[in-house]
Short mmCIF file of C-alpha atoms in Angstrom, two decimals:
data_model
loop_
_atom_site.label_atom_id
_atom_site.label_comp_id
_atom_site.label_asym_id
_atom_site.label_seq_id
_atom_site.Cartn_x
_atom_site.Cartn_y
_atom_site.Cartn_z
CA UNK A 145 148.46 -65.34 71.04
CA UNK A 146 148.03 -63.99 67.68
CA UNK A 147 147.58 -66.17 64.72
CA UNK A 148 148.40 -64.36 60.76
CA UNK A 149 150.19 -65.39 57.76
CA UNK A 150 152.83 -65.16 55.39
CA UNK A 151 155.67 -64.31 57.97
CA UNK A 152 159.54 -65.27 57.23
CA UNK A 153 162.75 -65.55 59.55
CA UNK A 154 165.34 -63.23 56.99
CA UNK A 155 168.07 -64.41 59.78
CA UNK A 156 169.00 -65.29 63.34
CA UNK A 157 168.76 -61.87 64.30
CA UNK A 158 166.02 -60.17 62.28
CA UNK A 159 162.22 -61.16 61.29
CA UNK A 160 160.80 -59.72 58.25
CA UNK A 161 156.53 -60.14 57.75
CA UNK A 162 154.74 -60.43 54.57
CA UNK A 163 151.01 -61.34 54.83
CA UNK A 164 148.36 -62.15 52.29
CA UNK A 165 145.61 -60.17 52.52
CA UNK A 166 143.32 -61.26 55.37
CA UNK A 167 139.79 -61.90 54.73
CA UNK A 168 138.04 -63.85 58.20
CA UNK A 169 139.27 -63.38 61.64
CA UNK A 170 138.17 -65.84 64.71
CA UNK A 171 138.97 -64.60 68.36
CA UNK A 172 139.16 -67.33 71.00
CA UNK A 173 139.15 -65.84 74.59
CA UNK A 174 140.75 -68.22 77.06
CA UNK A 175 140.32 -68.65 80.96
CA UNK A 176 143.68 -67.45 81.51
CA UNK A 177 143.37 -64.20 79.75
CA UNK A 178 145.06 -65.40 76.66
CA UNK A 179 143.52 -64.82 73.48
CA UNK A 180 143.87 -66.88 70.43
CA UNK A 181 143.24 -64.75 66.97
CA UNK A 182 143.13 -66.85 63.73
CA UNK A 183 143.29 -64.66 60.47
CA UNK A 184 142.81 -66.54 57.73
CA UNK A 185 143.09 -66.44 53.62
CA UNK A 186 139.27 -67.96 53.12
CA UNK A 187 137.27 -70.84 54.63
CA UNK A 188 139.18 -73.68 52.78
CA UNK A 189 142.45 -72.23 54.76
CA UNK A 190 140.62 -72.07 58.17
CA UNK A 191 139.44 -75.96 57.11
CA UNK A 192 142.64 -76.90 57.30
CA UNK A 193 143.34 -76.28 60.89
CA UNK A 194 142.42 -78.93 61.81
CA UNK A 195 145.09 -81.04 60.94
CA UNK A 196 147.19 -79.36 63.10
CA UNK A 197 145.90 -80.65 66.19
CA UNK A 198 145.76 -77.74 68.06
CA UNK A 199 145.67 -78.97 71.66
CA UNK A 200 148.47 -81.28 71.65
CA UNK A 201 150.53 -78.22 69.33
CA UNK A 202 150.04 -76.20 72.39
CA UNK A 203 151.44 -78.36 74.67
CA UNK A 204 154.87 -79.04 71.65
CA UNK A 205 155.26 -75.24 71.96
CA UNK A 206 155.72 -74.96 75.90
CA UNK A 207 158.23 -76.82 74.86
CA UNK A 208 160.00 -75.57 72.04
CA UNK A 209 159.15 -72.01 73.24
CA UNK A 210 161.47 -73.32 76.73
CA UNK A 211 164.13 -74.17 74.58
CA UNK A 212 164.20 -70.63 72.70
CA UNK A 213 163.91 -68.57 75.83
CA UNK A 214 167.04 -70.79 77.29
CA UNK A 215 168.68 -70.33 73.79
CA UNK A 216 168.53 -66.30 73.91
CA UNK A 217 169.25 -65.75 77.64
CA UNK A 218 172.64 -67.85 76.62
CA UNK A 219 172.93 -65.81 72.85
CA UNK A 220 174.93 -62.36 72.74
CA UNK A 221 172.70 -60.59 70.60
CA UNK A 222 169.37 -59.50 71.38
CA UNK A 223 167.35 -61.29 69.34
CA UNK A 224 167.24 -65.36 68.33
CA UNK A 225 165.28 -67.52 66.48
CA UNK A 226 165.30 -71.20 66.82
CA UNK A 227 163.59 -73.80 63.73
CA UNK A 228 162.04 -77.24 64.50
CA UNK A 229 160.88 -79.13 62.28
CA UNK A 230 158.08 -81.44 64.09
CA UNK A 231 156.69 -83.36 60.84
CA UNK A 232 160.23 -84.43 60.04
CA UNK A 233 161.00 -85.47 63.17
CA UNK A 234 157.48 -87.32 63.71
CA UNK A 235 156.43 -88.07 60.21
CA UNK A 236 152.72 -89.45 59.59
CA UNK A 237 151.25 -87.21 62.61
CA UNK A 238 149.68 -84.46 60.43
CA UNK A 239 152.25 -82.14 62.33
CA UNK A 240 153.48 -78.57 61.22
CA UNK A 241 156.46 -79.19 58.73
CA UNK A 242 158.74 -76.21 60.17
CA UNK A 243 158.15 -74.46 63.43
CA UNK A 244 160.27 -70.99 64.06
CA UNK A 245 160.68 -69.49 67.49
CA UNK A 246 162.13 -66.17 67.86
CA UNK A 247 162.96 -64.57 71.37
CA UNK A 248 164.28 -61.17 72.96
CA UNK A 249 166.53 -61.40 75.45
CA UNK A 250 165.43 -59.03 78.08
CA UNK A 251 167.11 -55.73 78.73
CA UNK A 252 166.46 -51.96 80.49
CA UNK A 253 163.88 -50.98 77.73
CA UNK A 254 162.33 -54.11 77.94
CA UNK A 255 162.68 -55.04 81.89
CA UNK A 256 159.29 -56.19 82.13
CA UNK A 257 158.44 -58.50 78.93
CA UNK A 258 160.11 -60.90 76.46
CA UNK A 259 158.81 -61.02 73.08
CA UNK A 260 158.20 -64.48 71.39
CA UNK A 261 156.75 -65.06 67.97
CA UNK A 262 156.01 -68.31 66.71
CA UNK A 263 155.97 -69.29 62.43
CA UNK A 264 154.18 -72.45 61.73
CA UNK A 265 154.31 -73.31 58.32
CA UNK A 266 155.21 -69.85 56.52
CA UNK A 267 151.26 -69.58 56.39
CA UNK A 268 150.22 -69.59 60.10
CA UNK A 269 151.84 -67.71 63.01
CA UNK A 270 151.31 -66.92 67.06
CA UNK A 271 153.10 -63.59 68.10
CA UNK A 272 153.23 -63.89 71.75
CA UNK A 273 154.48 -61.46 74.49
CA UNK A 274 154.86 -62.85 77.86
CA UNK A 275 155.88 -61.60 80.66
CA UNK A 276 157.52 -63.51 84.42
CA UNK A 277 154.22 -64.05 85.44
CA UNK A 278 153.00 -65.84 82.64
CA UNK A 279 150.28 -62.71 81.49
CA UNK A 280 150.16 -62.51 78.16
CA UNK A 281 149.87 -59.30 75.82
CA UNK A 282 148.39 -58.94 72.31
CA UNK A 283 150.32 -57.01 69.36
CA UNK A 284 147.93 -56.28 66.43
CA UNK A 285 149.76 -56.96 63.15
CA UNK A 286 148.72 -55.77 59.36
CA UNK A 287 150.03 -55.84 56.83
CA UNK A 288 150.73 -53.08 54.50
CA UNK A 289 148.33 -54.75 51.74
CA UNK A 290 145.45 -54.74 54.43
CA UNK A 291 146.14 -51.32 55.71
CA UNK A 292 145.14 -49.98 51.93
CA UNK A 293 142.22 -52.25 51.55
CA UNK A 294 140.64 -50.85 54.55
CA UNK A 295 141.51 -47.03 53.52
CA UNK A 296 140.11 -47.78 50.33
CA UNK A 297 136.70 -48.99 51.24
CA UNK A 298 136.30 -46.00 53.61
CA UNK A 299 137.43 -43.58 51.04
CA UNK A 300 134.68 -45.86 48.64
CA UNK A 301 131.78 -45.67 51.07
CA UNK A 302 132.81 -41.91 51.71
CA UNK A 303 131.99 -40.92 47.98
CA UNK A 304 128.97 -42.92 47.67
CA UNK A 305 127.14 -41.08 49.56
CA UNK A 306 126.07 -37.11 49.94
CA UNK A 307 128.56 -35.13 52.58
CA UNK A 308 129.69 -31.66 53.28
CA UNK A 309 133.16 -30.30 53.79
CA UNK A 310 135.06 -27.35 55.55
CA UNK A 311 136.11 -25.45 53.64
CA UNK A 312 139.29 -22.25 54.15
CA UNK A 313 140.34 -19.88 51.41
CA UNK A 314 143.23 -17.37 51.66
CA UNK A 315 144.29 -15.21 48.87
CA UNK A 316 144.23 -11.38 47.59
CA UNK A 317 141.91 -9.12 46.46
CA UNK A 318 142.14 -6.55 43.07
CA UNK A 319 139.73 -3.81 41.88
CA UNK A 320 138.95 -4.27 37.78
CA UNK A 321 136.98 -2.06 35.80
CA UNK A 322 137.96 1.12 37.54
CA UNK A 323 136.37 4.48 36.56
CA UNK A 324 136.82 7.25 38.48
CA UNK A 325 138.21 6.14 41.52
CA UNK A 326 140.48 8.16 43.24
CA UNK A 327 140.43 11.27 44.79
CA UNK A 328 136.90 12.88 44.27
CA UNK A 329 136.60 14.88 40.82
CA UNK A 330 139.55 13.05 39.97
CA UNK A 331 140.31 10.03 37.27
CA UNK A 332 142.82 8.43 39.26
CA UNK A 333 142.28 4.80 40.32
CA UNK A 334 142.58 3.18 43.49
CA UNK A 335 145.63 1.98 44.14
CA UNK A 336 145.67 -1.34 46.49
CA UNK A 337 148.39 -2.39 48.32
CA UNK A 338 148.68 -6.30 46.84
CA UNK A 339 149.97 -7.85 49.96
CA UNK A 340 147.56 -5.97 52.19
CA UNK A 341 144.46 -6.22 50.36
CA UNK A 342 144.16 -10.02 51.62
CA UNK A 343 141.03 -11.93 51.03
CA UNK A 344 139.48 -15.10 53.60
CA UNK A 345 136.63 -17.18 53.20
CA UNK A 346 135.07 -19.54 55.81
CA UNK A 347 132.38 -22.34 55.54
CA UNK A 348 130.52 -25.52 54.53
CA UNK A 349 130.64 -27.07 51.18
CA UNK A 350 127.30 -29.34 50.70
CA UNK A 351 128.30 -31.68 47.86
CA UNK A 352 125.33 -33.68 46.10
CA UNK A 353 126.31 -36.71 43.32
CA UNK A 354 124.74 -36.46 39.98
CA UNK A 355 124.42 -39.63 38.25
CA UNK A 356 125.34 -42.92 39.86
CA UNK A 357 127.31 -43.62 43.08
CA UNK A 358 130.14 -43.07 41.40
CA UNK A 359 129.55 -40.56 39.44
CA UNK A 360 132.37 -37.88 38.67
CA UNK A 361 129.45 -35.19 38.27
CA UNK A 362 128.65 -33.17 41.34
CA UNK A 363 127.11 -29.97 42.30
CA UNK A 364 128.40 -27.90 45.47
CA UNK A 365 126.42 -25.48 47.50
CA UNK A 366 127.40 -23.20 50.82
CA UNK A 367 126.89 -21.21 53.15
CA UNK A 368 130.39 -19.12 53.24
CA UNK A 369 131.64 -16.20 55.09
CA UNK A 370 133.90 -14.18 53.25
CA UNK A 371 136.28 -10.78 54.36
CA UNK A 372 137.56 -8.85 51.84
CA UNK A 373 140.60 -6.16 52.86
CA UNK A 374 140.92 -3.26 50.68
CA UNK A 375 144.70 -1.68 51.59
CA UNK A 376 145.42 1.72 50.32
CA UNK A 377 149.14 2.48 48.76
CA UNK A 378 150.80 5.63 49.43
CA UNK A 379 149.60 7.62 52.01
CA UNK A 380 145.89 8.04 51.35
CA UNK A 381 142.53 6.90 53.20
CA UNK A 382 139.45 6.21 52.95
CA UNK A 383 136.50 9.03 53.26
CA UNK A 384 132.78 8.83 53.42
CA UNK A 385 132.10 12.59 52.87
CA UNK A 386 128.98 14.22 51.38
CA UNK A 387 127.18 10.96 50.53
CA UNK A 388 130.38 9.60 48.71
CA UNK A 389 133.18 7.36 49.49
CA UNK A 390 136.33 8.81 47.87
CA UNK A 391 140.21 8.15 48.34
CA UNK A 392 141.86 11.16 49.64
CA UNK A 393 145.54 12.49 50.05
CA UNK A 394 146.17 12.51 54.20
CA UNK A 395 146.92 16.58 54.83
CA UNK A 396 147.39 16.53 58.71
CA UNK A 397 150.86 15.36 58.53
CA UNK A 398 150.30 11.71 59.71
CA UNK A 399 152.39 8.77 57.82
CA UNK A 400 149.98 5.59 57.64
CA UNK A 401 151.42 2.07 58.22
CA UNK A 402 147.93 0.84 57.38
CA UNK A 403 145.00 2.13 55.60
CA UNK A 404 142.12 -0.36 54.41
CA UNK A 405 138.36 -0.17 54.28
CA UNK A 406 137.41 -3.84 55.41
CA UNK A 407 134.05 -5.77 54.73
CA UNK A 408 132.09 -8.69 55.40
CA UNK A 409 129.63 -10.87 53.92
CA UNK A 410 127.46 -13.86 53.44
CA UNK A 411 127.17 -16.07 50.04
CA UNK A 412 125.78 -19.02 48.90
CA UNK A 413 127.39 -20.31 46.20
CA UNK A 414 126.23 -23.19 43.79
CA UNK A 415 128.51 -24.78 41.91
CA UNK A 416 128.93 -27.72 39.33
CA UNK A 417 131.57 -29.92 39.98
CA UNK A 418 133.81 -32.54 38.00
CA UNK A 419 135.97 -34.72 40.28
CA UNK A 420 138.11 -37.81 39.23
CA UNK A 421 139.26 -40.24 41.26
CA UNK A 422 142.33 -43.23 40.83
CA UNK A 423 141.91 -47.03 41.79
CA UNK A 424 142.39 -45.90 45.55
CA UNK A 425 139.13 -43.76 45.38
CA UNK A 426 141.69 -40.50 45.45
CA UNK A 427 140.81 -37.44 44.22
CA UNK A 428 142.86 -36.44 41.08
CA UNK A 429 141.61 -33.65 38.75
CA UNK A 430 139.22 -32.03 39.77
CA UNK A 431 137.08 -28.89 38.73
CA UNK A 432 134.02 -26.73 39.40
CA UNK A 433 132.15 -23.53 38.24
CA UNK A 434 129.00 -21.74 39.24
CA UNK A 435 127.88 -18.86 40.47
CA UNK A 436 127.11 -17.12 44.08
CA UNK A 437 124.53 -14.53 45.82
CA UNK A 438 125.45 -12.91 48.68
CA UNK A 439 124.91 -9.87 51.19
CA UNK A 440 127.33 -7.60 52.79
CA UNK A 441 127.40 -7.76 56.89
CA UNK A 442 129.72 -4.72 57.93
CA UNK A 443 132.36 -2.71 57.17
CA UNK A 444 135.00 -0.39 58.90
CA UNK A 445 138.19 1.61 57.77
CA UNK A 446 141.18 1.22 60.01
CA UNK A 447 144.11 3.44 59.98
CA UNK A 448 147.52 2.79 61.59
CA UNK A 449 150.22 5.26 62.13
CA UNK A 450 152.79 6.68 64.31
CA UNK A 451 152.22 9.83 66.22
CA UNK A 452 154.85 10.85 68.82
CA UNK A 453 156.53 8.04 68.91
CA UNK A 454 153.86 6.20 69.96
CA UNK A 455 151.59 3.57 67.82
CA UNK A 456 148.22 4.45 67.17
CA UNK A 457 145.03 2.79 65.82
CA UNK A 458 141.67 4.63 64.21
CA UNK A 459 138.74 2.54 63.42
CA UNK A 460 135.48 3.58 61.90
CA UNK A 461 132.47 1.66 61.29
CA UNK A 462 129.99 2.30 58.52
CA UNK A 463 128.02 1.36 55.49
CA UNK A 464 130.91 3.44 53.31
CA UNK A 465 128.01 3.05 50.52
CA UNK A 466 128.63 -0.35 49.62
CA UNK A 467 126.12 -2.21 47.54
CA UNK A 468 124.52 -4.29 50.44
CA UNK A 469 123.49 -7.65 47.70
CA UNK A 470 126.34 -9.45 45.99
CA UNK A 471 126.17 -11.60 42.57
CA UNK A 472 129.21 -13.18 40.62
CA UNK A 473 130.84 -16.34 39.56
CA UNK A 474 133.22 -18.36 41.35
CA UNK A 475 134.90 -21.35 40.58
CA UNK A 476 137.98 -23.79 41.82
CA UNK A 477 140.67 -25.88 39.73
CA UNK A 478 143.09 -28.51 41.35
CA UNK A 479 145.20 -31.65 41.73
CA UNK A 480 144.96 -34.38 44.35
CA UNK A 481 144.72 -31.75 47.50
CA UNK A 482 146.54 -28.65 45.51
CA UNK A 483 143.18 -26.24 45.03
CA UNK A 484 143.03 -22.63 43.74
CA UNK A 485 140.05 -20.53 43.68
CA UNK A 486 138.80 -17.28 42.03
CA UNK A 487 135.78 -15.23 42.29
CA UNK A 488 134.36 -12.48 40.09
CA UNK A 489 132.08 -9.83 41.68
CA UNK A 490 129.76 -8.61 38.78
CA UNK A 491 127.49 -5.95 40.90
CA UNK A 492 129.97 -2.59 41.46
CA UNK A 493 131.64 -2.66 45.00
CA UNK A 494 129.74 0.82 46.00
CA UNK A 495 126.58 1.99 44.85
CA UNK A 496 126.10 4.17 41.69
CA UNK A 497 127.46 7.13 42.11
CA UNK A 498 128.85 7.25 46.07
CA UNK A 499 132.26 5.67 45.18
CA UNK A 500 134.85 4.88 42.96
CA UNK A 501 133.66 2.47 40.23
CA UNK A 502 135.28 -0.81 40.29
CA UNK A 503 134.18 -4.60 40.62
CA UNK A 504 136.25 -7.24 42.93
CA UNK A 505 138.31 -9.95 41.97
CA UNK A 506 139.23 -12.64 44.26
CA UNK A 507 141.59 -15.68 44.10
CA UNK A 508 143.94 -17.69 46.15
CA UNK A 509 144.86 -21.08 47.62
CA UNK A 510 142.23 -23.32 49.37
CA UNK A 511 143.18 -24.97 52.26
CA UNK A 512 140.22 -27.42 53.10
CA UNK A 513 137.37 -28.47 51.09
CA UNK A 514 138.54 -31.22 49.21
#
């Protein structure tokens, strides 16, 4: 048997709950496997229990629960609800003033149960499920006013305290700043392939509160893993010749599907971070700017193209004379759980003089990390 409050009877047919808020809960485990659960409003509610007389109640609703099971196995709808009214009947007995019974009548989807719930007063309540044997099963009701109280002392205790998140960027990649950089001896710059040249960042988030437990301020540090794609347009590649990495016209003939130089790399980032929050301890507006360090892993060009009708697939592995120690700023802007990113490369993608001259720009959607 389950005890909460605030339920109403909207008809003979339908029950509608509305419960107060539940502060105290008492569990009372019987010999015969039932168990009695009293939720109450605060202790002066729970005092007054005992008024009802709970032992000789018990033994009134074997009987009034009889009468409701008879009453729905003779109804034609599914679902009944019978009132008594106990303290009107037997006035000066400290009894409940109205007593409402509803029952289901059994059918194939519910072959082995019948549900009974029991309203004492609008402010107490018993929702029983019994079965032919007499077991009884327990239903765990909330209501929608407790649900959020919960979620919002989670979310509360959650932001008091230091944590790290996951975090997943996708987005694009752009050169800026080009000198130089196409074919060698030429002035031409690289063109990318926007939809190709795809950027995507992996890793941890440690954020650390400034100020007081609830303090907006934060500052955000990683580690992150981060790929950068650098698609070619047209049909050119990429060529490490001569101590150089240049962009060159293909001349054997082949059409490319795909032609990208690819890299990889490690930063720490360290960020300062502004995050609101509204009465539910949701993030809102939020905002953060810092800068990063990093240092390239690997890199490979990868050509696809078609060659007598059949598909094929060059990859090369190499340094490419890329600057091996990344610096920059980074920073992220969003709403609630909408968050874009964008990050600034200040160091030259190759190394002075053994490739095109151009910095990386990065920005896209985040995924996770809020």
């Amino acid at each position: 048997m389950l005890l909460f409050g605030g339920l109403n009877v909207a008809s003979a047919t339908s029950l509608t709950t509305s419960a107060p808020v539940a502060k105290d809960t008492i569990v009372i485990r019987l010999p015969n496997q039932a168990t009695i659960t009293l939720v109450v409003r605060d202790a002066a509610q729970l005092r007054q229990m005992k008024t009802y007389q709970l032992d000789s109640l018990t033994s009134r609703l074997a009987g009034y629960i009889t009468q409701a099971e008879t009453a729905a196995k003779n109804a034609t709808s599914d679902q009944v609800t019978v009132q008594f009214y106990p303290d009107k009947d037997q006035p000066g007995q400290n009894l409940p003033e109205q007593i409402r019974i509803t029952t289901h009548k059994k059918t194939a989807s519910r072959s082995s149960s019948n549900g009974v719930v029991v309203l004492l007063n609008k402010k107490f309540g018993l929702d029983i499920t019994t079965d032919d044997d007499g077991n009884t099963a327990v239903k765990s009701t909330k209501s929608k006013a407790r649900k959020i109280a919960e979620s919002d002392s989670i979310r509360l205790h959650n932001i008091e305290k230091d944590r790290s998140n996951f975090i997943f960027d996708l987005g694009l990649n752009a050169l800026v700043n080009q000198q130089n950089g196409g074919a060698t001896g030429s002035d031409a710059s690289v063109d990318l392939r926007t939809g190709g040249s795809r950027y995507v960042n992996i890793g941890f988030n440690y954020e650390t509160r400034l100020g007081g437990k609830r303090s907006p301020v934060g500052l955000l540090i990683g580690p992150e893993f981060a790929f950068n794609n650098f698609m070619l347009n047209g049909n050119n590649k990429w060529v490490n010749a001569d101590g150089r990495t240049s962009v060159v016209k293909e001349i054997d003939g082949r059409e490319f599907q795909k032609s990208k130089l690819t890299t990889a790399s490690i930063n720490v980032p360290l960020m300062l971070q502004l995050k609101f929050r509204d009465s539910h301890h949701q993030p809102t507006f939020h905002v953060a700017a810092g800068g990063f360090v990093g240092y390239r892993l690997g890199a490979h060009t990868k050509l696809k193209y078609i060659e007598d009708g059949n598909t094929d697939k060059e990859k090369d592995a190499g340094s490419y004379n890329l600057e091996n120690f990344l610096y920059g700023a980074q920073g992220t802007i969003g709403f609630g759980s909408l968050e874009f990113f964008g990050k600034y490369n200040m160091n030259d993608l190759f190394k002075n003089n053994a490739g095109p001259k151009a910095q990386v720009v990065s920005f896209g959607i985040r995924f996770f990390g809020n």
